[in-house]
Coordinates of C-alpha atoms in Angstrom, one line a residue:
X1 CA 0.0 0.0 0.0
X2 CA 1.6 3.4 -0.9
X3 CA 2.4 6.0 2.4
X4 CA 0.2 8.4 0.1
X5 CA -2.9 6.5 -1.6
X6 CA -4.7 9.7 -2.2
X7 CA -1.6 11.0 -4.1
X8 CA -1.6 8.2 -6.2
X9 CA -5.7 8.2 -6.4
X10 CA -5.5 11.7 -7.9
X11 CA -2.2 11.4 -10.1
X12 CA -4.6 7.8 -11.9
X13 CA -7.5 10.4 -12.1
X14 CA -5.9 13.0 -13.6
X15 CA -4.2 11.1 -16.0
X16 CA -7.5 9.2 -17.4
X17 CA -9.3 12.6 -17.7
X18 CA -6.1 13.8 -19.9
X19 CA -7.0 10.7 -22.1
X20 CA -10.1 11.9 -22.4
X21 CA -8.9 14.9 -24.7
X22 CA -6.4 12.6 -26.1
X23 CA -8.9 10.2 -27.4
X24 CA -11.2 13.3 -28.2
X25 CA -8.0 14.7 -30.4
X26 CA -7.4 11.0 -31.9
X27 CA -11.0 11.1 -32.5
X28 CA -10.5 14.6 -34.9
X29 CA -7.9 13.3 -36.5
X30 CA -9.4 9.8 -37.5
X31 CA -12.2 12.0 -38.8
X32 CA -10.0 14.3 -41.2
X33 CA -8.2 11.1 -42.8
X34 CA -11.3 9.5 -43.4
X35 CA -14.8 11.4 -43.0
X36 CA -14.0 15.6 -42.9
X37 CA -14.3 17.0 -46.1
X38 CA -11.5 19.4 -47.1
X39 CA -13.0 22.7 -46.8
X40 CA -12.9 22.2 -43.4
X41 CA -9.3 22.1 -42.7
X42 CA -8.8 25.7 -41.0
X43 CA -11.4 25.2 -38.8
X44 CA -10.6 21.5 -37.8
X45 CA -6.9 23.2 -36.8
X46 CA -8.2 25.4 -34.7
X47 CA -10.0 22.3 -33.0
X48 CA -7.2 20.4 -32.7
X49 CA -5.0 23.3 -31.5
X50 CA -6.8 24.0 -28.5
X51 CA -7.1 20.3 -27.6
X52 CA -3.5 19.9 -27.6
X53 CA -2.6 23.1 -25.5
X54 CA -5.4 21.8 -23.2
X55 CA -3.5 18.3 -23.2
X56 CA 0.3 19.9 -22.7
X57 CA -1.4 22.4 -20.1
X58 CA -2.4 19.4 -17.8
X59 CA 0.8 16.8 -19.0
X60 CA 3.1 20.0 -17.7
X61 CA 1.0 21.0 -14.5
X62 CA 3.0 21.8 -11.3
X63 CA 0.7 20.3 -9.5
X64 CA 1.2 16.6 -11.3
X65 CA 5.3 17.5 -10.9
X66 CA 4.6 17.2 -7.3
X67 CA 2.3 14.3 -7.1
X68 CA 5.0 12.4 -9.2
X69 CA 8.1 13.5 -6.7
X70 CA 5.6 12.5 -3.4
X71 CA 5.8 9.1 -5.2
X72 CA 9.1 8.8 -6.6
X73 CA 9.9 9.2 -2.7
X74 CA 7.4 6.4 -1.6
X75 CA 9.6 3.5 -0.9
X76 CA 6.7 1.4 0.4
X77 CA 5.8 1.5 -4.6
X78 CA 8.1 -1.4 -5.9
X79 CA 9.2 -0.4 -9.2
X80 CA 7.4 -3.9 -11.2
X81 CA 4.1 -3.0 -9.7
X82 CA 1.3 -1.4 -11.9
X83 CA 1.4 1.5 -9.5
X84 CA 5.8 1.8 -9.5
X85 CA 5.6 1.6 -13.7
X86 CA 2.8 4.8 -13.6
X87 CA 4.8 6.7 -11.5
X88 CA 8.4 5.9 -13.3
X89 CA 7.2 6.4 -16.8
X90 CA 4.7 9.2 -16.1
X91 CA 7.5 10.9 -14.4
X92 CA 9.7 10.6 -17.6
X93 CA 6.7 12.4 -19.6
X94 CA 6.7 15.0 -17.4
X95 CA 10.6 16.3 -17.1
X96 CA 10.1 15.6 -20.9
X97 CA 7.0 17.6 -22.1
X98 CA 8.1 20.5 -19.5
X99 CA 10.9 21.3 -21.6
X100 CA 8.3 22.1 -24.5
X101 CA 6.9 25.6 -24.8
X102 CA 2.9 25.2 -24.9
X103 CA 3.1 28.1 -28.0
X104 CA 5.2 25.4 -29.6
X105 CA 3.1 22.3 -28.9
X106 CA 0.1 24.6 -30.5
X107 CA 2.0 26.0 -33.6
X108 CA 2.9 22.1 -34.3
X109 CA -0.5 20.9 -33.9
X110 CA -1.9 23.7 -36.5
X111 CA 0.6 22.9 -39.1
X112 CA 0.3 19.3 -38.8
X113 CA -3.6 19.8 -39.8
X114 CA -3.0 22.4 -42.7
X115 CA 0.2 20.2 -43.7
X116 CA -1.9 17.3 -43.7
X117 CA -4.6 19.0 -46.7
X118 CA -1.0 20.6 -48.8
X119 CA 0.3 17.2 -49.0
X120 CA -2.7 15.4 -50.2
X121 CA -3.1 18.0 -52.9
X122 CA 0.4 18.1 -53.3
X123 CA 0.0 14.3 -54.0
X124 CA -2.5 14.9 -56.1
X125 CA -1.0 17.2 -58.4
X126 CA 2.0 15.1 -58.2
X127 CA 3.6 18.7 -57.2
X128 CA 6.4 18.7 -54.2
X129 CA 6.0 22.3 -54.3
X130 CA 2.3 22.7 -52.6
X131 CA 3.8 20.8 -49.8
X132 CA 7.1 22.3 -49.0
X133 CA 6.7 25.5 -47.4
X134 CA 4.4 23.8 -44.8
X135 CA 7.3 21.0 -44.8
X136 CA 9.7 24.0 -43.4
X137 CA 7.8 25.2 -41.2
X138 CA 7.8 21.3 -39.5
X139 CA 11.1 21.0 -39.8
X140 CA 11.8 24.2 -38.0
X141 CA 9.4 23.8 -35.3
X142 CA 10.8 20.3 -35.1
X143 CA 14.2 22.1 -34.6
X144 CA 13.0 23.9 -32.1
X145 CA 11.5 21.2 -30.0
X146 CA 14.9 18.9 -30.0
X147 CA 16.4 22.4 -28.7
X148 CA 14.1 22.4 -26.0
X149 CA 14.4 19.0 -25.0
X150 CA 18.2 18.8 -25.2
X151 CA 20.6 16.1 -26.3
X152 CA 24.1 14.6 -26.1
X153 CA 24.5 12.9 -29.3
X154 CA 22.4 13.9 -31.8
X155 CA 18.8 15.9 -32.5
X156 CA 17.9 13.2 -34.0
X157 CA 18.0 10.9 -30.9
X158 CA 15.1 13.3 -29.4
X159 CA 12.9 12.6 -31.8
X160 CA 13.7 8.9 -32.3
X161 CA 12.6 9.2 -28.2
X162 CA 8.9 9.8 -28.9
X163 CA 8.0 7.0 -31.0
X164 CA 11.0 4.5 -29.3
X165 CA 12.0 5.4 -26.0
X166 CA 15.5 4.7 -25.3
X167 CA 16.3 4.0 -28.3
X168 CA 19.6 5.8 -30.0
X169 CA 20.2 6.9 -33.4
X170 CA 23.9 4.9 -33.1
X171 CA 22.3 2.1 -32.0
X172 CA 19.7 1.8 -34.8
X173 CA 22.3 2.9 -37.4
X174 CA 24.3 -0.3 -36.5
X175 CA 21.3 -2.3 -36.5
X176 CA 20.1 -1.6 -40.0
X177 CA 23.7 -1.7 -41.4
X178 CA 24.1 -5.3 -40.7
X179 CA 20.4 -6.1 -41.7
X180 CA 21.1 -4.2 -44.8
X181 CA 24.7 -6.0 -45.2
X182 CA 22.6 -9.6 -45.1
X183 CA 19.5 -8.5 -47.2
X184 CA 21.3 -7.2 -50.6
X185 CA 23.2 -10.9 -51.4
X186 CA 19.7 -12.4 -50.1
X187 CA 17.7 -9.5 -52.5
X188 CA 20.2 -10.4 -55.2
X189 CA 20.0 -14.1 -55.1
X190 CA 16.1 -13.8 -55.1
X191 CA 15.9 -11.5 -58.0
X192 CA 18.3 -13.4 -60.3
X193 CA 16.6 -16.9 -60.2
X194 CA 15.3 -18.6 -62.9
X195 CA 12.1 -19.3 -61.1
X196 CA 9.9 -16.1 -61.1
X197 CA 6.3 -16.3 -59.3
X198 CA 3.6 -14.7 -61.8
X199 CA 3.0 -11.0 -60.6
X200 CA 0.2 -10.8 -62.6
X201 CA -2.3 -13.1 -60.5
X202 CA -2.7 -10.8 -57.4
X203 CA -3.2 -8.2 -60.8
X204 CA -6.4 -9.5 -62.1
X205 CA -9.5 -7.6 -61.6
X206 CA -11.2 -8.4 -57.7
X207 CA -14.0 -6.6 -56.9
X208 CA -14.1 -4.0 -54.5
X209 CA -17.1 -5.1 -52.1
X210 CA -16.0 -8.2 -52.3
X211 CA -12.7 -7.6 -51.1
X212 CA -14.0 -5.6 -48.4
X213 CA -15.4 -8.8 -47.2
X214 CA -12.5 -11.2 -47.4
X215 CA -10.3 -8.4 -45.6
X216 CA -12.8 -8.3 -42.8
X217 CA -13.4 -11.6 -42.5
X218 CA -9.8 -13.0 -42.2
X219 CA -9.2 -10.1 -39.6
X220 CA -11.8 -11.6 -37.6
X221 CA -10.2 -15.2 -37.8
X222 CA -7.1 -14.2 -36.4
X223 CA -8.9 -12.3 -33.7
X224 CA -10.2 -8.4 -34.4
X225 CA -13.2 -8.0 -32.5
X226 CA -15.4 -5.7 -34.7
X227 CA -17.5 -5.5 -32.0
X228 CA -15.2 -3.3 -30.6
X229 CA -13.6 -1.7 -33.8
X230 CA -14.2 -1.1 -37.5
X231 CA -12.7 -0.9 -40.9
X232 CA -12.6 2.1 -42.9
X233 CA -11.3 3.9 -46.4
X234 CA -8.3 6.5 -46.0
X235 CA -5.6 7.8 -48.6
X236 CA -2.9 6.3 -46.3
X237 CA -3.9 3.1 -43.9
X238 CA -3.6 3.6 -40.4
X239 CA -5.1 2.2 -37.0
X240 CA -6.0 4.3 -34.1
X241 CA -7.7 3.7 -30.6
X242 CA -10.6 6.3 -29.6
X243 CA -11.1 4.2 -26.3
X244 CA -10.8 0.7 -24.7
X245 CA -13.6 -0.3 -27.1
X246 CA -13.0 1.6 -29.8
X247 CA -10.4 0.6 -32.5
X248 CA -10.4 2.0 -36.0
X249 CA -8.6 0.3 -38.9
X250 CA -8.2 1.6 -42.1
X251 CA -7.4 0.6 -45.8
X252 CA -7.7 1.5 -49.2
X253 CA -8.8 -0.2 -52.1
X254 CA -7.8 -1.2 -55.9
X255 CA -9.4 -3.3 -58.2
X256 CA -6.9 -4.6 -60.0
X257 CA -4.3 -5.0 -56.9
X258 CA -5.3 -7.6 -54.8
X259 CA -2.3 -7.2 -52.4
X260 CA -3.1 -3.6 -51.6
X261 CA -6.1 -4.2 -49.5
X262 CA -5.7 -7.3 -48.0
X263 CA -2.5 -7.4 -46.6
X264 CA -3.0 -3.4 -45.5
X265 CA -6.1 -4.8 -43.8
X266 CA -4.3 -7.8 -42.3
X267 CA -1.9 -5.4 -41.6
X268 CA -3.7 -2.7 -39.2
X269 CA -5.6 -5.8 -37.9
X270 CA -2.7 -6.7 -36.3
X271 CA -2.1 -3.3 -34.5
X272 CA -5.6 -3.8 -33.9
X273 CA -5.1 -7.0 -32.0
X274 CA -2.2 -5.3 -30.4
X275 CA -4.8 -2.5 -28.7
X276 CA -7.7 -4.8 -28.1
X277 CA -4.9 -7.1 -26.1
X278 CA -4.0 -3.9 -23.9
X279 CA -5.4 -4.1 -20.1
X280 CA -8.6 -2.2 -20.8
X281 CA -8.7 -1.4 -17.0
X282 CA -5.8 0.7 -17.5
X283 CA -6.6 2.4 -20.5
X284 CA -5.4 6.0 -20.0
X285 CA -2.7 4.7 -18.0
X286 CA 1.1 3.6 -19.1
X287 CA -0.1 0.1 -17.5
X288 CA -2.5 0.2 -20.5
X289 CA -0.2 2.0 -22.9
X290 CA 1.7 0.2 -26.4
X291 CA 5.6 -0.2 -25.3
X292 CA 6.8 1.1 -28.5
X293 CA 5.6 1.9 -31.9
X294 CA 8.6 -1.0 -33.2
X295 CA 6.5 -3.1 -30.7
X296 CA 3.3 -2.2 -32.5
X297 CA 5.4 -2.6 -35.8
X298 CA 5.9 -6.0 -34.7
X299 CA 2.2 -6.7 -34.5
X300 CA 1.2 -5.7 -37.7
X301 CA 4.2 -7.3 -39.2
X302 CA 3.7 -10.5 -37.8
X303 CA 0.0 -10.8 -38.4
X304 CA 0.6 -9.5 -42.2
X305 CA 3.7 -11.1 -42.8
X306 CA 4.8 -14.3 -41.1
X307 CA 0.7 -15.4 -40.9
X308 CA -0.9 -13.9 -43.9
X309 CA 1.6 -14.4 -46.6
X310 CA 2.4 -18.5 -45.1
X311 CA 2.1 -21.5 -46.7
X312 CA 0.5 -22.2 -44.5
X313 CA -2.3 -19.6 -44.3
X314 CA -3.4 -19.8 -47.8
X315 CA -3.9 -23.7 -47.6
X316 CA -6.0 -22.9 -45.0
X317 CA -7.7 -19.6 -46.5
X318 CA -7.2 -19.9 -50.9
X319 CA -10.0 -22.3 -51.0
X320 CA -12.1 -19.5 -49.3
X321 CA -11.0 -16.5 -51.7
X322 CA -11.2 -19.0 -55.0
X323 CA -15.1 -19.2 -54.1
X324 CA -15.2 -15.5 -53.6
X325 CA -13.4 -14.4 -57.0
X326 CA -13.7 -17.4 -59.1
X327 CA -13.5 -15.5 -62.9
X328 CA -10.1 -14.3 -60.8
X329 CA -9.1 -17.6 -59.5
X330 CA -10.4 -20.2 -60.9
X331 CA -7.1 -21.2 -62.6
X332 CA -5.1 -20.4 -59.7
X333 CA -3.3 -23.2 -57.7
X334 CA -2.8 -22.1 -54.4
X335 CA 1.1 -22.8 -54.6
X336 CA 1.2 -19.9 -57.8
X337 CA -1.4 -17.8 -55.5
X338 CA 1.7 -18.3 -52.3
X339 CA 4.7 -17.2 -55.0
X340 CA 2.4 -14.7 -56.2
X341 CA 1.9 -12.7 -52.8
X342 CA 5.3 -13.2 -52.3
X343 CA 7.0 -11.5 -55.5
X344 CA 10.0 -9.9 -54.3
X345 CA 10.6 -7.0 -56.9
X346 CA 12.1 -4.2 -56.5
X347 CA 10.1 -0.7 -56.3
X348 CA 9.1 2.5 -55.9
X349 CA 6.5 2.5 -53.0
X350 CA 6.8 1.5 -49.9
X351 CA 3.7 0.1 -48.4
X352 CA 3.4 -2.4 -51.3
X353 CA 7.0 -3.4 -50.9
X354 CA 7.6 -7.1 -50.5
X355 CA 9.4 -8.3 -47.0
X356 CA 12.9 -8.8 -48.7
X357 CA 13.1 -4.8 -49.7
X358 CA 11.1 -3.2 -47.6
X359 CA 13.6 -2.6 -44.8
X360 CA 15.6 -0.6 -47.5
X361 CA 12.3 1.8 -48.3
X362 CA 13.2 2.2 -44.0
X363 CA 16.7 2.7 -43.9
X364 CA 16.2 5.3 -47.1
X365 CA 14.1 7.5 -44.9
X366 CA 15.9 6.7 -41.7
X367 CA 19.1 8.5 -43.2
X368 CA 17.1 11.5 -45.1
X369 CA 15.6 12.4 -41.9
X370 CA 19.2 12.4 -40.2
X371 CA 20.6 14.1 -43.4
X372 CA 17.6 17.1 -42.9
X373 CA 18.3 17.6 -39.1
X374 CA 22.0 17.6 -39.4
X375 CA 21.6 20.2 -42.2
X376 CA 23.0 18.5 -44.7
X377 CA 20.6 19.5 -47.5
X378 CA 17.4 21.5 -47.2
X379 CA 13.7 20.8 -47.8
X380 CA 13.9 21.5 -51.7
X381 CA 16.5 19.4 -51.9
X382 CA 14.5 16.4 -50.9
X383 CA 13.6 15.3 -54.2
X384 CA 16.6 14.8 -55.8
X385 CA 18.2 13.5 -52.8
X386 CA 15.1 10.8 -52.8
X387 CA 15.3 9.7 -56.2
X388 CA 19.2 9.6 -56.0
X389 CA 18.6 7.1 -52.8
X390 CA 16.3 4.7 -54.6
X391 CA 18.3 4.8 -57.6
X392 CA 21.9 3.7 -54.9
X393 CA 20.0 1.2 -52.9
X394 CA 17.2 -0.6 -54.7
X395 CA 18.0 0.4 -58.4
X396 CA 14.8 1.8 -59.4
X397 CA 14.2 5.9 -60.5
X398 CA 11.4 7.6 -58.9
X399 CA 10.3 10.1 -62.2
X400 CA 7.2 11.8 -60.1
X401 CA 7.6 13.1 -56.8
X402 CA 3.6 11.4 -56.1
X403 CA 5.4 8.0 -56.1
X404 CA 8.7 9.5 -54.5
X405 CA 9.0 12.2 -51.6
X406 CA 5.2 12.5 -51.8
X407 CA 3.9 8.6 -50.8
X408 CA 4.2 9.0 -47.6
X409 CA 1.9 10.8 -45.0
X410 CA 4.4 11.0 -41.7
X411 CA 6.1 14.1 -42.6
X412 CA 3.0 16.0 -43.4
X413 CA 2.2 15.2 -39.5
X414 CA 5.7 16.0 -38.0
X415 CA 6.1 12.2 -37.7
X416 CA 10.0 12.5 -38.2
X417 CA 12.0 9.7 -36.2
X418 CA 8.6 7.0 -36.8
X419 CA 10.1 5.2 -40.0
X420 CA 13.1 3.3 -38.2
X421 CA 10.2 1.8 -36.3
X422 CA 8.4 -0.2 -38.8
X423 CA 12.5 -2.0 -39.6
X424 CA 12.5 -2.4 -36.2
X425 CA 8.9 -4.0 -36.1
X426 CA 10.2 -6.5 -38.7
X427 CA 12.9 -7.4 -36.2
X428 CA 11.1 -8.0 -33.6
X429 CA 8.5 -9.8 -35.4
X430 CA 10.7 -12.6 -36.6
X431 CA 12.2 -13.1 -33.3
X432 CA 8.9 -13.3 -31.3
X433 CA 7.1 -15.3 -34.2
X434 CA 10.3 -17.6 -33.7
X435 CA 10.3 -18.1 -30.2
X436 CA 5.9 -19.1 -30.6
X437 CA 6.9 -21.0 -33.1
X438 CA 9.1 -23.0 -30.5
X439 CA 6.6 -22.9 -27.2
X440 CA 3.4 -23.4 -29.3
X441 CA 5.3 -27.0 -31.2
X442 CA 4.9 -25.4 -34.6
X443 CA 2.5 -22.9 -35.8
X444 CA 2.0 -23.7 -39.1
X445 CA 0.3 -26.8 -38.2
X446 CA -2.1 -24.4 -36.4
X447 CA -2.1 -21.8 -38.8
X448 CA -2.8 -24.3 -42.0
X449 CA -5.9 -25.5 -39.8
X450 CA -6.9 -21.7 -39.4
X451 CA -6.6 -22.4 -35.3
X452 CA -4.9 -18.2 -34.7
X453 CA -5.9 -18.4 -31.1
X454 CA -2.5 -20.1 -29.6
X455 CA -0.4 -17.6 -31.2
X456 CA -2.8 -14.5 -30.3
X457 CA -2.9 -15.8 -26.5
X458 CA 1.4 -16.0 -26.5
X459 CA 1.3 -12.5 -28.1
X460 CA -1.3 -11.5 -25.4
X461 CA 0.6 -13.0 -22.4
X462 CA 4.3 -12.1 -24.0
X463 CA 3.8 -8.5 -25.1
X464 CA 0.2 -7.4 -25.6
X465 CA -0.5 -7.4 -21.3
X466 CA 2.9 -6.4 -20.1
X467 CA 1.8 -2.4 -21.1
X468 CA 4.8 -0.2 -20.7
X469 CA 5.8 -2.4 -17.8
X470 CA 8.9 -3.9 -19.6
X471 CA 11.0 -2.0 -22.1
X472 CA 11.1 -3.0 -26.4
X473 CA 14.5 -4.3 -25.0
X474 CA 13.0 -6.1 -22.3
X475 CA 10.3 -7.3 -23.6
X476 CA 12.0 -9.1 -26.8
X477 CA 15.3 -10.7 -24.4
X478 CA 12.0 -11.5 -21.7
X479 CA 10.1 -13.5 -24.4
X480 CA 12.2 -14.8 -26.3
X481 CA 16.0 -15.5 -24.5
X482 CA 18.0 -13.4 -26.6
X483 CA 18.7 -9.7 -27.2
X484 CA 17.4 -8.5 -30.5
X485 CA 18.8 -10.0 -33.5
X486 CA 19.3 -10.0 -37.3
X487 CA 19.3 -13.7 -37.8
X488 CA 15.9 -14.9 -37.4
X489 CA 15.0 -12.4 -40.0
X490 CA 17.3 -13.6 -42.2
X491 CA 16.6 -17.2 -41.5
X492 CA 12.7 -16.8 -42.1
X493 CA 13.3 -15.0 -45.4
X494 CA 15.6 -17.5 -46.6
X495 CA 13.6 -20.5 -45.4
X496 CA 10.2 -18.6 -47.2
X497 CA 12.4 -17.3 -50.4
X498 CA 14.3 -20.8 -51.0
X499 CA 10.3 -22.2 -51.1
X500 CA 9.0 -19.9 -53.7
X501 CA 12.1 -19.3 -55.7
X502 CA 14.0 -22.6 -55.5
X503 CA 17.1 -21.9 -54.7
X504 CA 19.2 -23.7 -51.4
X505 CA 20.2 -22.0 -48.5

């Protein structure tokens, strides 16, 4: 029992009450991706600014600064509890967001909103120009936050803090240069063999309703609960969490790209599973809080990934999707339908990137964003400095910038220091879909007879339920017996690849 339970009482009060106007702010911005019409930009800024000064106000209050140094003094709080990981990790929000001038917080949250409208036009019109002077004005205010905030090594590590905490831009820099080192010769061997999957199945026309179905359907097999959530249309998929029952997911469709939808929807599914796996008696609380966004990567990944694009899966699920599109299918064989969801080909855009090259699409950002904050180019400069990336590392030339600078939403909403995240989320996923695939006694006997519930209760028990109790770090050693790794990536993409394109390990 703490020396001061009403302490405590008030700091858990005040901190579900902030997620009140969080939620309400998530809530705005689901809405403008998805529902607001885009007239209604200026005014939706204004909305959101005040509900993020609102938010910093009480994140920043005195008042909480004391409540959190009473308990940081309370000896009687072990630091594993649920009531020792509040108090340590909302202390480290405070002394963080303190730092930040509200005026700043504000500024950020209007541009983000107007940025948001520039860059879909700017999309659009296939026209970098509509979009950079709002791009400047993030980058400077981004400036100005990491100046705030302070740092030792690098600006960069500051903003690498708010999507991974703890994580360092060294660190990560020496991570993806040894899975880059073991991905080109694997890329390479892929790409060069004489047996080529046929792209064009997944190419064929698949109609739009129906597809809507399928998607929904298989996200409910592995374990979405739509009772609780929903699927939605968006330029650029996403998940978010409104409340402890609330859990949108988005996707977007294409008649003639089969891939697109399914796997995004399979995709945000699995962040989805991540949030409806989250204590919902702590929701508003770092108890009930996503460790990391490479965490939540992980999810996604996994569910997309090492389930929806197995063997496995679509021995279990072709049958099911040959019914549903049979002028499509009909002459499919569920081995071609395999080979064909996992082309690995070389491209331009990054969410439809195969497994093998996505990473690269990562580590191309992951450097631009260092190269902008260390001043090494400007915003104009992006461009060039894009397409000369993609031409060095995956050999293809990016002509427009609507398929180059522009594909992307995160830098329209200041998400700089969010891309090393989803390498890392591939990571982790291989090494926590490895270690299930040891405890559980094989998944893909499970998996090929559609039984997801074994792997979603490990995930639930391993990552989803421990909250920000354990750190990314923790949390991947904790689970699986070793620190993170390269190597079962590599191993799963070699053991997958050597299936579909015949070659040995």
């Amino acid at each position: 029992m703490p020396e001061h339970p009403e302490v405590l009482e008030k700091l858990i009060a005040s901190s579900r009450e902030t997620m009140l106007l969080m939620s309400t702010e998530e809530l705005l911005n689901w809405d403008q991706r998805t529902m607001m019409p885009a007239g209604a930009a200026e005014y939706r800024a204004e909305q959101i600014t005040l509900l993020s000064g609102m938010i910093h106000q009480r994140l920043t209050d005195p008042q909480r600064g004391e409540w959190l140094e009473q308990l940081a003094e309370d000896s009687s709080i072990r630091p594993e509890s649920d009531a020792g990981v509040i108090v340590s990790r909302l202390t480290r929000q405070y002394n963080k967001e303190k730092k930040v001038p509200r005026d700043l917080v504000e500024e950020l949250s209007r541009t983000r909103v107007l940025a948001h409208e520039s860059w879909v036009l700017a999309r659009e019109k296939n026209d970098f120009s509509l979009f950079s002077g709002h791009l400047k004005t993030i980058v400077r205010l981004l400036r100005e936050k990491t100046e705030a905030i302070g740092f030792e090594d690098s600006a960069y590590d500051v903003l690498l803090d708010d999507y991974e905490p703890d994580a360092r831009t060294r660190e990560i820099e020496n991570v993806f240069t040894s899975l880059r080192e073991a991905l080109v010769p694997l890329i390479e061997k892929v790409v060069g063999s004489s047996r080529q999957p046929d792209h064009q199945i997944t190419s064929r026309r698949f109609d739009v309703d129906a597809q809507r179905k399928v998607g929904m359907e298989a996200a409910r097999l592995i374990g979405f609960d739509f009772n609780a959530g929903r699927l939605d249309v968006t330029h650029h998929p996403f998940c978010c969490t409104l409340g402890p029952n609330d859990c949108r997911l988005t996707t977007r469709y294409s008649e003639n790209h089969f891939n697109s939808a399914f796997f995004g929807t399979m995709h945000e599914a699995g962040h989805g599973l991540y949030e409806q796996g989250l204590r919902k008696d702590q929701f508003g609380l770092p108890t009930g809080e996503y460790c990391s966004l490479g965490i939540h990567e992980s999810q996604s990944r996994l569910w997309e990934n090492m389930v929806g694009r197995s063997l496995a899966f679509w021995e279990f699920y072709f049958p099911r999707i040959q019914s549903v599109f049979p002028s499509a299918l009909q002459d499919v064989s569920v081995e071609s339908f395999f080979g064909a969801v996992n082309l690995v080909q070389p491209s331009l855009i990054r969410v439809e990137a195969d497994e093998a090259t996505y990473s690269l699409h990562i580590i191309i950002r992951f450097e631009l964003e260092q190269e902008i904050f260390s001043g090494q180019f400007e915003v104009e400069d992006l461009p060039e400095a894009w397409r000369e990336k993609y031409r060095k590392y995956l050999g293809v030339f990016s002509e427009g910038d609507d398929n180059g600078v522009l594909q992307d939403v995160h830098w329209s909403e200041a998400l700089f220091g969010y891309f090393p995240t989803y390498a890392l989320g591939n990571l982790y996923a291989a090494q926590l879909f490895q270690a299930a695939d040891a405890s559980l006694g094989g998944l893909d006997s499970l998996i090929r007879e559609g039984e997801f519930g074994p792997l979603l209760e490990w995930l639930r028990r391993h990552v989803h339920r421990q909250g920000k109790s354990s750190t990314a770090a923790e949390i991947v050693e904790n689970s699986t017996g070793n620190p993170l790794s390269c190597e079962p990536m590599i191993d799963y993409l070699e053991s997958k690849y050597s299936l579909v394109y015949g070659f040995s390990v």
